[in-house]
Coordinates of C-alpha atoms and ligand atoms in Angstrom, one line a residue:
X1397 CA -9.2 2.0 5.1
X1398 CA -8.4 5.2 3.6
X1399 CA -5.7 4.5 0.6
X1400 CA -4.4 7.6 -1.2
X1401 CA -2.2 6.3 -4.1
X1402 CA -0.4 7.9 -7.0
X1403 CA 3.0 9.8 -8.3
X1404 CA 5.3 11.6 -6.5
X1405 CA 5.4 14.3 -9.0
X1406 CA 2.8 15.3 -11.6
X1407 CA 5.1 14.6 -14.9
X1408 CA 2.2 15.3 -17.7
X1409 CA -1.5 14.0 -18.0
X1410 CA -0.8 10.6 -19.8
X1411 CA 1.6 10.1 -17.0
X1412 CA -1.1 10.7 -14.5
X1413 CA -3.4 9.0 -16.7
X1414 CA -1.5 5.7 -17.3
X1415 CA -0.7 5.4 -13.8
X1416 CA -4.7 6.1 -12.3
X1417 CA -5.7 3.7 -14.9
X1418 CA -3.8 0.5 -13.2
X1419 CA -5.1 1.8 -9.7
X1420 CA -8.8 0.8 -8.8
X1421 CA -10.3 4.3 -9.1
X1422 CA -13.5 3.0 -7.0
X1423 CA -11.2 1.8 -4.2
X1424 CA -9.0 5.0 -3.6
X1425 CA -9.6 8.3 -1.0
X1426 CA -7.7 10.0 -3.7
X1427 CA -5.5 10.0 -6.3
X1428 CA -1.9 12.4 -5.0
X1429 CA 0.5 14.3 -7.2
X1430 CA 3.1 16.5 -6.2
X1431 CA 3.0 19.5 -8.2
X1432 CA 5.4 21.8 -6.4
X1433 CA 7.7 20.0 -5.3
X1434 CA 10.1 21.1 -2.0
X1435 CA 13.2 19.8 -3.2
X1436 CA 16.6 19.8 -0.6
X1437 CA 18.9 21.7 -3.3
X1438 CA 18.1 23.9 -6.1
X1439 CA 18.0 22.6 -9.6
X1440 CA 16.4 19.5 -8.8
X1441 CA 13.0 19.1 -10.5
X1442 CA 10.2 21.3 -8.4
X1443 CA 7.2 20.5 -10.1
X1444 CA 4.9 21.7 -13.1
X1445 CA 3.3 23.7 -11.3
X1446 CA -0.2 25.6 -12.3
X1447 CA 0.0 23.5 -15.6
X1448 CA 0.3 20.1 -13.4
X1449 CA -3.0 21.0 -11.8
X1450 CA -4.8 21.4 -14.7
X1451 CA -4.0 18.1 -15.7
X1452 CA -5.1 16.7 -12.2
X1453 CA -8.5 18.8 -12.9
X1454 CA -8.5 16.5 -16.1
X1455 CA -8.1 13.3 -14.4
X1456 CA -10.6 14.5 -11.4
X1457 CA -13.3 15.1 -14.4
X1458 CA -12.7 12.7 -16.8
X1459 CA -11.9 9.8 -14.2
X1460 CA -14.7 10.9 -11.7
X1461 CA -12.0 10.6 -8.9
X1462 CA -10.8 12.9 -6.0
X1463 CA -7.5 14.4 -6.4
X1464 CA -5.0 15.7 -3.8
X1465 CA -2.0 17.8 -3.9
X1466 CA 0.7 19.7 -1.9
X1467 CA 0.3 22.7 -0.6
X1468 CA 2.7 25.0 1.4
X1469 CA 1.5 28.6 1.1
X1470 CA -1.5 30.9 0.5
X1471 CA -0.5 31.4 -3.2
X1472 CA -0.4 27.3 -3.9
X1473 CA -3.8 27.3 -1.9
X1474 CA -5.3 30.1 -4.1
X1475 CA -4.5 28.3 -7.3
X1476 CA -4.6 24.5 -6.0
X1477 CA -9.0 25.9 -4.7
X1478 CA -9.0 27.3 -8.5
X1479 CA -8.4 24.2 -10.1
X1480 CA -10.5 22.7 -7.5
X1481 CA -8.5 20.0 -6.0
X1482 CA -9.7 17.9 -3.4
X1483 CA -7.7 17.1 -1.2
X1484 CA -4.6 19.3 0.1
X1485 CA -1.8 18.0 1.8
X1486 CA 0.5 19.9 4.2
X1487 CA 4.0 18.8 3.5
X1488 CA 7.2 17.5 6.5
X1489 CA 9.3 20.9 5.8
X1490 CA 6.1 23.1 6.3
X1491 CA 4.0 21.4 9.0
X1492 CA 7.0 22.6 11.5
X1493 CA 6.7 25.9 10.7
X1494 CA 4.1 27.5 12.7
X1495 CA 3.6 31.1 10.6
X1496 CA 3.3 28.8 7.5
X1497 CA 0.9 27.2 9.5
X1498 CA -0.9 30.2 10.3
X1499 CA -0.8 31.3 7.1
X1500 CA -2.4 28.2 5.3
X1501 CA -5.0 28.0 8.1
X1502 CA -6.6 31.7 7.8
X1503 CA -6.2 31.2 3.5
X1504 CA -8.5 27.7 3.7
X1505 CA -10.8 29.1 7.1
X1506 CA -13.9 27.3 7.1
X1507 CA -13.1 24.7 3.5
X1508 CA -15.1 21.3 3.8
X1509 CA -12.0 19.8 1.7
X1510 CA -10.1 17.3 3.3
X1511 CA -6.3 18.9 5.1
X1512 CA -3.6 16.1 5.9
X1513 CA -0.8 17.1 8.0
X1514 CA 2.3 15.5 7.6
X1515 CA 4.7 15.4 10.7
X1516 CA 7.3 17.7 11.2
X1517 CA 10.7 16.2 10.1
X1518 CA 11.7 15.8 13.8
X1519 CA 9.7 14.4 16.4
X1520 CA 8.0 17.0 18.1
X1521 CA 4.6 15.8 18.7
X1522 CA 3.7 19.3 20.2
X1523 CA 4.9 20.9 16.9
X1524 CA 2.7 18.7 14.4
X1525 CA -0.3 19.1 16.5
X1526 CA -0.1 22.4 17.4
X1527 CA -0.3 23.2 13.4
X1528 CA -3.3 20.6 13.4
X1529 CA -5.2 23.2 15.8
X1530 CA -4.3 25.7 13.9
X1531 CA -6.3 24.6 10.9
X1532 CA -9.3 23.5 13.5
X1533 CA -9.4 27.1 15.1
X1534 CA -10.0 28.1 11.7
X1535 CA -13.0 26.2 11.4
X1536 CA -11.2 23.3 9.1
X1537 CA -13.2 20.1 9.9
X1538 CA -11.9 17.6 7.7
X1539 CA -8.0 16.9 9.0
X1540 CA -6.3 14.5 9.0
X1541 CA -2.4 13.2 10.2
X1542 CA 0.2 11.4 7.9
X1543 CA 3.2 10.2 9.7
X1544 CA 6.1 9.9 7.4
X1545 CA 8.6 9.4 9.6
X1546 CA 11.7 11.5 11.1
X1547 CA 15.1 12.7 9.7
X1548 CA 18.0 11.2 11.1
X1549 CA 21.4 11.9 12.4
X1550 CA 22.8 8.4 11.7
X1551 CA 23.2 6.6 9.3
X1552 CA 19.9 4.0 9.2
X1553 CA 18.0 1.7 7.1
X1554 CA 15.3 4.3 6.1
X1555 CA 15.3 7.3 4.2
X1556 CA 13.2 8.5 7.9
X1557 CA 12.9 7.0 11.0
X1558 CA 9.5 5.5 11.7
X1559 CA 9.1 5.9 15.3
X1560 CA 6.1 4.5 16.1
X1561 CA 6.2 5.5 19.2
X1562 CA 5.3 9.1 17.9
X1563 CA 2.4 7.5 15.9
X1564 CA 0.9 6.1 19.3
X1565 CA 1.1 9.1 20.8
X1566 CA -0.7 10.8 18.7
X1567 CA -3.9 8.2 18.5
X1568 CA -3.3 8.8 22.0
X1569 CA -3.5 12.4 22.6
X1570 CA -6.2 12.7 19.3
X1571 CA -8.6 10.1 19.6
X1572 CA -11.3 11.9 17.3
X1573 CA -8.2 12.6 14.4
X1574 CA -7.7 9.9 11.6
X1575 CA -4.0 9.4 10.3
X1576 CA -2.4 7.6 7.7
X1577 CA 0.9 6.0 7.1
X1578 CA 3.3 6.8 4.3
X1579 CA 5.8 4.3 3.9
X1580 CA 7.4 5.8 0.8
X1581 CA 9.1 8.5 2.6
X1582 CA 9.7 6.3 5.7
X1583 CA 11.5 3.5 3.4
X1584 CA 13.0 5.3 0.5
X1585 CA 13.6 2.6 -1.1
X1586 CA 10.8 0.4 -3.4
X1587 CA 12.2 -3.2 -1.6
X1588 CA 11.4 -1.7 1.8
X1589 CA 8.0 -0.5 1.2
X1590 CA 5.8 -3.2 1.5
X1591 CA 7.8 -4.4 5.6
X1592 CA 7.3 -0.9 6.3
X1593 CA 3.1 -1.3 6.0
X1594 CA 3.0 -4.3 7.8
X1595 CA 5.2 -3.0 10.7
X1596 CA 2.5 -0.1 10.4
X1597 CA -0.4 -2.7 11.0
X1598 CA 0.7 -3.3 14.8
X1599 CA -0.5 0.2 15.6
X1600 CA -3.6 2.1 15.2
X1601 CA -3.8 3.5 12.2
X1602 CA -6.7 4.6 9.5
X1603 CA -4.4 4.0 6.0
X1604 CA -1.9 4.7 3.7
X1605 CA -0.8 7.3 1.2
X1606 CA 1.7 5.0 -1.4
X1607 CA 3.5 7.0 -4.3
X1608 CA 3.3 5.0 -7.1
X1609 CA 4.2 5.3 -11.1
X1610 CA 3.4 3.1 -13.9
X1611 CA 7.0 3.1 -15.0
X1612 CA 9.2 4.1 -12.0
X1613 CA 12.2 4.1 -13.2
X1614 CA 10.8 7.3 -15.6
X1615 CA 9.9 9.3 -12.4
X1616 CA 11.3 12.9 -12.3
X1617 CA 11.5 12.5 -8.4
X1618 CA 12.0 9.9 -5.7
X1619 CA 12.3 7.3 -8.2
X1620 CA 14.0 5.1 -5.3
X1621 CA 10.5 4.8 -3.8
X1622 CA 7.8 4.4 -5.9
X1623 CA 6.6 1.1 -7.0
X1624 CA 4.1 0.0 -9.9
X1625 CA 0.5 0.2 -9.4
X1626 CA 0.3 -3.4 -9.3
X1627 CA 2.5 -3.7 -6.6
X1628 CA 1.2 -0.8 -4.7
X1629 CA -2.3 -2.9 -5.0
X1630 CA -0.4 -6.3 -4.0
X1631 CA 0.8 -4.5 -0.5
X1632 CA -2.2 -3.2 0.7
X1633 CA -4.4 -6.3 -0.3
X1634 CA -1.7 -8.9 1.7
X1635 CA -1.3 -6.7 4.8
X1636 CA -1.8 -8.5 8.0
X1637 CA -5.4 -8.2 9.6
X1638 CA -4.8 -8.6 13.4
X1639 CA -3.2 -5.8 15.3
X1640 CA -1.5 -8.5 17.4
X1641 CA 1.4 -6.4 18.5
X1642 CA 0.1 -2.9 19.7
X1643 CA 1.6 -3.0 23.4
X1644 CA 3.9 -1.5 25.2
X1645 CA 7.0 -3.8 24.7
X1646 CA 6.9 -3.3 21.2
X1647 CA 7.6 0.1 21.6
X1648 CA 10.0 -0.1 24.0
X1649 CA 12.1 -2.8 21.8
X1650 CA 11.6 -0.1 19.2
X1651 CA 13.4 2.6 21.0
X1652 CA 16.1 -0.1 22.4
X1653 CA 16.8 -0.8 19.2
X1654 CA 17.0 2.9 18.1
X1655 CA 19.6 3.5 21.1
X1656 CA 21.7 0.0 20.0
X1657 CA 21.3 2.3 16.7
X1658 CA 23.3 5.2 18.1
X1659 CA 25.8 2.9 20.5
X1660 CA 26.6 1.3 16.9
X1661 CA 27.0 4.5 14.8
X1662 CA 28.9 6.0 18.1
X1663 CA 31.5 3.3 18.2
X1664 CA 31.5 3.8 14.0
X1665 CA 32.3 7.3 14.7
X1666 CA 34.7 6.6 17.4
X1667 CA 36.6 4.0 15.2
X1668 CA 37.4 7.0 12.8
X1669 CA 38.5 9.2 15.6
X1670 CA 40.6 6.6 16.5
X1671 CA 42.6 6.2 12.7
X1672 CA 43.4 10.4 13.2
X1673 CA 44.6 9.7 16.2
X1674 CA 47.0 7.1 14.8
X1675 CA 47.9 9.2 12.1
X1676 CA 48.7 12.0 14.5
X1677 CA 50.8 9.4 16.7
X1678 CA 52.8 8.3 13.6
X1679 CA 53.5 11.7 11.9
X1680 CA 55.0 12.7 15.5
X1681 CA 56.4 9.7 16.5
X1682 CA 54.4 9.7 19.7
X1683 CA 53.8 6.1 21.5
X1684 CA 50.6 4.3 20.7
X1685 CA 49.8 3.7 24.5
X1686 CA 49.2 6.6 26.4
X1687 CA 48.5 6.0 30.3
X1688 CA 48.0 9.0 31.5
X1689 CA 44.9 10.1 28.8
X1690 CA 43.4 6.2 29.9
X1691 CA 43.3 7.1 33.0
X1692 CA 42.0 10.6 33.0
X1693 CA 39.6 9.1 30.4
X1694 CA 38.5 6.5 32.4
X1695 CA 38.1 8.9 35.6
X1696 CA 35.8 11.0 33.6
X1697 CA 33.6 8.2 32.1
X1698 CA 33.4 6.3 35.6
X1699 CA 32.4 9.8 37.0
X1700 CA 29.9 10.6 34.4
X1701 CA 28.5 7.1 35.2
X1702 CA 28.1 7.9 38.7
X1703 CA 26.2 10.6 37.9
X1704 CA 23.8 8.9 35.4
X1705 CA 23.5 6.3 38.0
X1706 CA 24.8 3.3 36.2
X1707 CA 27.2 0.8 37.5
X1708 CA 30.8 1.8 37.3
X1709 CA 32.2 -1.4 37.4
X1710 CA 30.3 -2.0 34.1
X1711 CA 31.5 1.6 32.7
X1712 CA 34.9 0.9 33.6
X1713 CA 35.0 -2.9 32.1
X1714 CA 33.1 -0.8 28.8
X1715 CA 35.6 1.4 28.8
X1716 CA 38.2 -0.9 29.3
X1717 CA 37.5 -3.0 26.2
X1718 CA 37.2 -0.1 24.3
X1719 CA 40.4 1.3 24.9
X1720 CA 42.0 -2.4 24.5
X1721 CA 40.0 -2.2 20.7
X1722 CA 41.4 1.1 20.4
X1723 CA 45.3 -0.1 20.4
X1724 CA 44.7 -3.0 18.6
X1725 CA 43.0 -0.6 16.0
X1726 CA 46.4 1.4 15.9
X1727 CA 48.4 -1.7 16.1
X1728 CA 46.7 -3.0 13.0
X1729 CA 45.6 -0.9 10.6
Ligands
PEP1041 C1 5.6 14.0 -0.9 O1 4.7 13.4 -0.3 O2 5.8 14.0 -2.1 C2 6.6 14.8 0.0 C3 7.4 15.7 -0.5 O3 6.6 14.3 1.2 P1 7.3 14.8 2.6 O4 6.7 16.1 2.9 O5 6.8 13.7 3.6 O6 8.8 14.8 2.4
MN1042 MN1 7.9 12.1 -2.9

């Protein structure tokens, strides 16, 4: 099993240090640090930088271990090669971008060091691999996937969406490509880390890249998600063995329950609509019930249904009961 372990961020040497030191060196692929850092808004700490890499060139000497970092264009390649990193890893906001892409595959054409791809934040399958062939049609061998889940529009339990689904698929489509799982930027959150691996063992997968920090609560980034070496080393060695789940209902209960997902957020949504509404209502003294919008609601819906091909006596009962919570809403509240 390939297991890539380490900080988020690069934060100074003994930081790197302390935290390699709990981690069985032997036992690890590579030891990851973020040095730049693609933050969402400015201000927020990006990363030491060419300093940080020459404290991972110290831990890759002294510590006799392989060291990976993020890459996302020609000039972090140039300098990341310098210090000789190991391993490079192309990060979720630049795998999606396919002149990025082009541009990191023609800078490391022909390299023996090991790539990995994160996916895109959506789930374009297409758009992850298609930057994957980039690298290959420039004659990089060693490649290999992450899947770190997917933004969302709703509001959900994970900082990403893990769908699997998209994980399949890609074993699927690229048999001869090893991927890993990294369940600190699917969960987010330290507590959900370790459910997030073993949901990961019911599909075909080759590891796991884990941020971890010997004091967590000191990180300078995602401090939410990283857990203690120890813990990191407690996960991997308790995962469950058989891959006892890897059909085809399990991914179809994964996408109903992603669709339940959206029906729940869309009545959340709907609920708010509704308390405007009321205000609206009030401010203007208009009635609560209005027949005539049910109805031409209702027609609409029923219609739509038609089209979509479900039953209409179901859309209308739906629709029905929605309405009926929709008064009692403005009755109530
Ligand atoms: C990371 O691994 O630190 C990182 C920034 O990940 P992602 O590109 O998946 O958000
Ligand atoms: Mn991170």
């Amino acid at each position: 099993m390939i297991k890539i372990l380490g900080p988020c961020s690069a934060e100074s040497f003994e930081q790197l240090e302390k935290t390699l030191l709990k981690l069985d060196r032997n036992d690890l692929f590579a030891f990851r640090a973020g040095v730049w850092k693609p933050r969402t808004s400015p201000g927020s700490f990006e990363g030491y930088g060419e300093e940080a890499l020459k404290w991972l060139q110290k831990i890759k000497i002294k510590h006799d271990v392989k060291v990976a970092t993020e890459v996302s264009n020609k000039e972090h390649i140039k300098l990341a090669l310098q210090y000789d990193i190991d391993v490079l890893w192309i990060g979720a906001r630049t795998s999606g971008n396919p002149f990025l892409m082009q541009e990191i595959a023609e800078e490391l054409e022909g390299t023996d060091k090991t790539i990995l791809v994160k996916n895109p934040l959506h789930p374009d399958l297409s758009l992850w691999l298609g930057g994957i062939e980039r690298l290959q049609a420039r004659n990089i061998k060693n490649v290999i996937g992450i899947f770190r889940g997917f933004y969302s529009y709703f509001p959900i339990k994970y900082r990403n969406e893990p769908i699997w689904k998209v994980l399949f698929d890609f074993k699927q489509k690229r048999p001869d490509l090893k991927i890993i799982v990294d369940p600190s930027h699917i969960a987010g959150d330290k507590n959900l880390i370790e459910e997030v691996c073993v949901a990961s063992m019911s599909f075909d997968h080759d590891g796991f890249m884990i941020e971890t920090h010997f004091n967590p609560n000191l990180a300078m980034s995602d401090a939410s998600q990283q857990v203690e070496p120890k813990i990191a080393l407690k996960i991997l060695k308790n995962l469950p063995t058989s891959k006892n789940l890897n059909n085809d209902l399990l991914m179809i209960r994964e996408q109903i329950d992603l669709v339940d997902n959206y029906l729940m957020n869309s009545i959340f949504k709907r609920n708010e609509l509704i308390k405007k509404v009321k205000e609206i209502k009030e401010k203007n003294k208009l009635p609560i019930i209005d027949n005539n919008r049910f109805n031409d609601l209702l027609k609409e819906r029923v219609s739509s249904a038609k089209e979509l091909g479900i039953d209409e006596s179901f859309v209308k009962d739906l629709f029905n009961l929605i309405h009926k919570n929709s008064i009692k809403r403005q009755n109530d509240d």
